[in-house]
């Protein structure tokens, strides 16, 4: 396949841990996009204007991760409807012109939706989203797309969940905000849920894993732990041990990247090749001293 070489990159801070380069480079190789390159650019908030200003005709797009998923909105020319509703952008598409036009999109919703559907379980029953940030907003949008009309949003500080709640309302979903409270109290409510999406940072779910093990009760629903370090996470392992269905966080990562590849290249993403590269990278990391 002969096509003009293009550039893409993931922006965020810190960024050294990102597996986006593994996924996108595997896709380019499988698609025969010789000369395409994908980098990781460490971008604290104060550097974002400078990095975005350097994007020109050579670029196909940007992946955007924390802490930039909301801040990037101020630097875009257009925002796709879903991303605008949520106020969360994780993908920037570069449209040709002088100067180029930057279009914001959200593929996290598609990634969460595809990951949950891999469970092959009915995605019904009470829904719980743990966390109140950008990924939580995308999770609520995904729940709305599977027919959920309400959900409980558990956050450590309910006063800080306003943007996420407003985004959920715009998606037609009525969220109930609840203080996360103790791990024991949280997992007691999870066991009654049909879907639980945990959007906490890596390691933050470990206390809930301990509470699940100590509780001794069965878990019947689907759990998506968006963390994937380590693999499986202690929370995912504990949920599975209690009889629940676990969707590993790397499945969301894979599917959101596949949608980015489709949008940036114009070709269907080579999901199998990306999946193999992702698993190889995670397996290698798990064997390193201290893991990832």
Coordinates of C-alpha atoms in Angstrom, one line a residue:
X1 CA 0.0 0.0 0.0
X2 CA 1.7 3.2 -1.1
X3 CA 0.5 6.3 0.7
X4 CA 2.2 9.5 1.8
X5 CA 4.0 9.2 5.1
X6 CA 2.2 10.8 8.0
X7 CA 2.8 11.5 11.6
X8 CA 0.8 10.8 14.7
X9 CA 1.5 10.8 18.4
X10 CA 0.0 10.4 21.9
X11 CA 0.1 13.5 24.1
X12 CA 0.0 13.4 27.9
X13 CA 2.0 13.7 31.1
X14 CA 3.5 11.4 32.2
X15 CA 3.6 9.4 28.9
X16 CA 6.5 7.0 29.1
X17 CA 4.2 4.2 30.2
X18 CA 1.8 4.6 27.3
X19 CA 1.1 1.5 25.1
X20 CA -0.5 3.7 22.4
X21 CA 2.8 3.6 20.3
X22 CA 2.8 -0.3 20.5
X23 CA -0.8 -0.4 19.2
X24 CA -0.6 2.2 16.5
X25 CA 2.8 1.1 15.1
X26 CA 1.5 -2.5 14.9
X27 CA -1.5 -1.3 13.0
X28 CA 0.7 0.7 10.5
X29 CA 2.9 -2.3 9.9
X30 CA -0.1 -4.6 9.3
X31 CA -1.7 -2.1 7.0
X32 CA 1.6 -1.6 5.0
X33 CA 1.7 2.1 5.9
X34 CA 5.5 2.4 5.3
X35 CA 6.9 5.6 6.6
X36 CA 4.1 6.4 9.0
X37 CA 5.4 7.2 12.5
X38 CA 3.8 7.3 15.9
X39 CA 5.5 9.0 18.9
X40 CA 4.9 9.6 22.5
X41 CA 5.3 13.3 23.4
X42 CA 5.4 14.2 27.0
X43 CA 3.0 17.2 27.3
X44 CA 2.3 18.9 30.6
X45 CA -0.6 21.3 30.5
X46 CA 1.7 24.3 30.1
X47 CA 3.3 22.8 26.9
X48 CA 0.0 21.9 25.2
X49 CA -0.3 25.2 23.2
X50 CA 3.2 24.8 21.9
X51 CA 2.8 21.2 20.9
X52 CA -0.5 21.8 19.1
X53 CA 0.8 24.8 17.3
X54 CA 3.5 22.6 15.7
X55 CA 0.9 20.3 14.1
X56 CA 1.0 20.7 10.3
X57 CA 0.1 18.9 7.0
X58 CA 2.4 16.0 7.9
X59 CA 0.2 15.0 10.7
X60 CA -2.7 12.5 10.6
X61 CA -3.8 12.9 14.2
X62 CA -3.2 12.9 17.9
X63 CA -4.1 10.6 20.7
X64 CA -4.8 12.5 23.9
X65 CA -4.6 11.2 27.4
X66 CA -4.5 12.6 30.9
X67 CA -4.4 15.4 31.9
X68 CA -5.3 16.9 28.6
X69 CA -8.6 15.4 27.6
X70 CA -10.6 18.5 28.6
X71 CA -7.8 21.1 28.1
X72 CA -7.4 20.1 24.4
X73 CA -10.9 21.5 23.6
X74 CA -9.6 25.1 23.7
X75 CA -7.2 24.3 20.8
X76 CA -9.6 22.7 18.3
X77 CA -11.4 24.1 15.4
X78 CA -14.3 21.6 15.4
X79 CA -15.5 19.0 17.9
X80 CA -17.6 15.9 16.9
X81 CA -21.0 15.8 18.6
X82 CA -20.3 13.0 21.1
X83 CA -17.1 14.5 22.3
X84 CA -18.8 17.9 22.6
X85 CA -21.6 16.4 24.6
X86 CA -19.1 14.9 27.0
X87 CA -16.6 17.7 27.0
X88 CA -14.0 15.0 26.7
X89 CA -11.6 14.5 23.7
X90 CA -9.1 11.7 23.4
X91 CA -8.6 11.9 19.6
X92 CA -7.6 14.8 17.4
X93 CA -7.9 14.4 13.6
X94 CA -5.9 16.7 11.3
X95 CA -7.8 17.9 8.3
X96 CA -5.7 19.3 5.4
X97 CA -5.7 23.0 4.7
X98 CA -3.6 26.2 5.2
X99 CA -3.6 26.1 8.2
X100 CA -4.7 22.6 9.1
X101 CA -8.0 22.1 10.8
X102 CA -8.1 20.2 14.1
X103 CA -11.2 18.1 14.8
X104 CA -11.8 16.6 18.3
X105 CA -13.4 13.1 18.8
X106 CA -13.9 10.6 21.5
X107 CA -13.1 6.9 20.9
X108 CA -13.1 6.0 24.6
X109 CA -16.8 5.5 24.5
X110 CA -16.4 3.0 21.6
X111 CA -13.6 1.3 23.4
X112 CA -15.6 0.8 26.6
X113 CA -18.7 -0.3 24.7
X114 CA -16.7 -2.9 22.6
X115 CA -14.9 -4.1 25.7
X116 CA -18.2 -4.6 27.7
X117 CA -19.8 -6.4 24.8
X118 CA -16.9 -8.9 24.7
X119 CA -18.2 -10.2 28.1
X120 CA -21.1 -11.8 26.1
X121 CA -23.3 -11.1 29.1
X122 CA -26.5 -9.0 29.1
X123 CA -25.5 -5.4 29.8
X124 CA -28.5 -4.7 32.0
X125 CA -29.3 -4.4 35.7
X126 CA -28.1 -1.6 38.0
X127 CA -25.0 0.1 36.7
X128 CA -22.2 1.6 38.8
X129 CA -19.3 3.8 37.6
X130 CA -16.5 4.4 40.1
X131 CA -14.6 7.7 39.6
X132 CA -15.7 11.1 38.3
X133 CA -13.2 12.1 35.7
X134 CA -13.0 12.0 31.9
X135 CA -13.0 8.2 31.7
X136 CA -16.1 8.0 33.9
X137 CA -17.9 10.4 31.6
X138 CA -17.1 8.2 28.7
X139 CA -18.2 5.1 30.7
X140 CA -21.6 6.8 31.3
X141 CA -22.0 7.5 27.6
X142 CA -21.3 3.9 26.8
X143 CA -23.9 2.8 29.4
X144 CA -26.4 5.1 27.7
X145 CA -25.7 3.4 24.4
X146 CA -26.5 0.0 25.8
X147 CA -29.9 1.2 27.0
X148 CA -29.1 2.2 30.6
X149 CA -31.2 5.2 31.8
X150 CA -29.6 5.6 35.2
X151 CA -26.4 4.8 37.0
X152 CA -24.7 5.3 40.3
X153 CA -21.5 7.4 40.2
X154 CA -19.3 6.7 43.2
X155 CA -16.7 9.3 43.9
X156 CA -14.5 10.3 46.8
X157 CA -15.6 13.9 46.5
X158 CA -19.2 14.3 45.2
X159 CA -18.7 18.1 44.9
X160 CA -16.1 17.5 42.1
X161 CA -18.3 15.3 40.0
X162 CA -20.4 18.1 38.5
X163 CA -19.0 18.1 35.0
X164 CA -19.4 14.3 34.8
X165 CA -23.0 14.5 36.0
X166 CA -23.8 17.2 33.5
X167 CA -22.3 15.2 30.7
X168 CA -24.4 12.1 31.7
X169 CA -27.6 14.2 31.7
X170 CA -26.8 15.4 28.1
X171 CA -26.5 11.7 27.1
X172 CA -30.0 11.1 28.5
X173 CA -28.8 9.2 31.5
X174 CA -29.8 10.1 35.1
X175 CA -26.8 9.6 37.4
X176 CA -27.0 9.3 41.2
X177 CA -23.8 10.6 42.8
X178 CA -22.7 8.8 46.0
X179 CA -19.7 9.1 48.2
X180 CA -17.4 6.2 47.6
X181 CA -16.9 5.7 51.3
X182 CA -15.2 2.7 52.7
X183 CA -14.1 -0.2 50.4
X184 CA -16.5 -2.5 52.3
X185 CA -19.5 -0.3 51.7
X186 CA -18.6 0.2 48.0
X187 CA -18.2 -3.5 47.2
X188 CA -21.5 -4.3 49.0
X189 CA -23.2 -2.1 46.4
X190 CA -21.2 -3.6 43.5
X191 CA -22.4 -7.1 44.2
X192 CA -26.0 -6.0 43.4
X193 CA -25.0 -4.4 40.1
X194 CA -25.3 -5.8 36.6
X195 CA -22.4 -3.6 35.3
X196 CA -19.5 -2.0 37.3
X197 CA -17.0 0.2 35.5
X198 CA -14.0 1.2 37.7
X199 CA -12.1 4.2 36.3
X200 CA -9.6 4.6 39.2
X201 CA -5.9 4.9 38.6
X202 CA -3.7 1.7 38.7
X203 CA -3.4 0.5 42.3
X204 CA -6.3 2.5 43.6
X205 CA -8.6 -0.5 43.3
X206 CA -6.5 -2.8 45.5
X207 CA -8.3 -2.0 48.7
X208 CA -11.6 -2.9 47.1
X209 CA -10.1 -6.2 46.0
X210 CA -9.3 -6.9 49.7
X211 CA -12.8 -6.0 50.7
X212 CA -14.3 -8.3 48.1
X213 CA -12.2 -11.2 49.4
X214 CA -13.0 -10.5 53.0
X215 CA -16.8 -10.2 52.3
X216 CA -17.0 -13.7 51.0
X217 CA -20.2 -13.0 49.0
X218 CA -20.7 -13.8 45.3
X219 CA -20.4 -11.2 42.5
X220 CA -22.8 -11.7 39.7
X221 CA -22.3 -8.8 37.3
X222 CA -19.8 -7.6 34.7
X223 CA -16.8 -5.7 36.0
X224 CA -14.6 -3.6 33.7
X225 CA -11.5 -2.4 35.6
X226 CA -10.0 0.3 33.3
X227 CA -6.6 -0.2 34.9
X228 CA -4.4 -3.0 33.4
X229 CA -1.3 -2.8 35.5
X230 CA -0.7 -5.4 36.7
X231 CA -2.5 -7.9 34.6
X232 CA -4.9 -9.1 35.9
X233 CA -5.4 -6.4 38.5
X234 CA -6.0 -7.5 42.0
X235 CA -9.6 -6.2 41.7
X236 CA -10.3 -8.1 38.6
X237 CA -8.9 -11.3 40.1
X238 CA -11.0 -10.9 43.2
X239 CA -14.1 -10.2 41.2
X240 CA -13.5 -13.3 39.1
X241 CA -12.8 -15.4 42.2
X242 CA -16.3 -14.4 43.5
X243 CA -18.0 -15.6 40.3
X244 CA -18.3 -12.3 38.5
X245 CA -17.5 -11.7 34.8
X246 CA -14.3 -9.7 34.3
X247 CA -13.5 -7.5 31.3
X248 CA -9.7 -6.7 31.5
X249 CA -8.9 -3.0 31.1
X250 CA -6.6 -3.6 28.2
X251 CA -9.6 -4.5 26.1
X252 CA -10.8 -0.9 26.4
X253 CA -7.3 0.3 25.5
X254 CA -7.3 -2.0 22.4
X255 CA -10.7 -1.0 21.0
X256 CA -10.3 2.7 21.6
X257 CA -7.0 2.6 19.7
X258 CA -8.5 0.6 16.9
X259 CA -11.1 3.3 16.4
X260 CA -8.4 5.9 16.4
X261 CA -6.5 4.0 13.7
X262 CA -9.6 3.8 11.6
X263 CA -10.2 7.5 11.9
X264 CA -6.6 8.6 11.3
X265 CA -5.8 6.2 8.4
X266 CA -9.1 5.7 6.7
X267 CA -8.6 1.9 6.9
X268 CA -10.3 -0.7 9.1
X269 CA -8.1 -1.4 12.0
X270 CA -6.1 -4.7 11.9
X271 CA -7.5 -5.7 15.4
X272 CA -5.7 -9.1 15.5
X273 CA -2.3 -7.6 14.8
X274 CA -2.9 -4.9 17.4
X275 CA -4.1 -7.4 19.9
X276 CA -1.0 -9.6 19.5
X277 CA 1.3 -6.6 19.9
X278 CA -0.5 -5.4 23.0
X279 CA -0.3 -8.8 24.7
X280 CA 3.4 -9.2 23.8
X281 CA 4.1 -5.8 25.3
X282 CA 2.1 -6.6 28.5
X283 CA 3.7 -10.0 28.8
X284 CA 7.2 -8.5 28.5
X285 CA 6.5 -5.8 31.0
X286 CA 5.2 -8.4 33.5
X287 CA 8.4 -10.3 33.3
X288 CA 10.6 -7.3 34.1
X289 CA 11.9 -6.9 37.7
X290 CA 9.1 -5.3 39.6
X291 CA 6.6 -5.6 36.7
X292 CA 5.4 -2.6 34.9

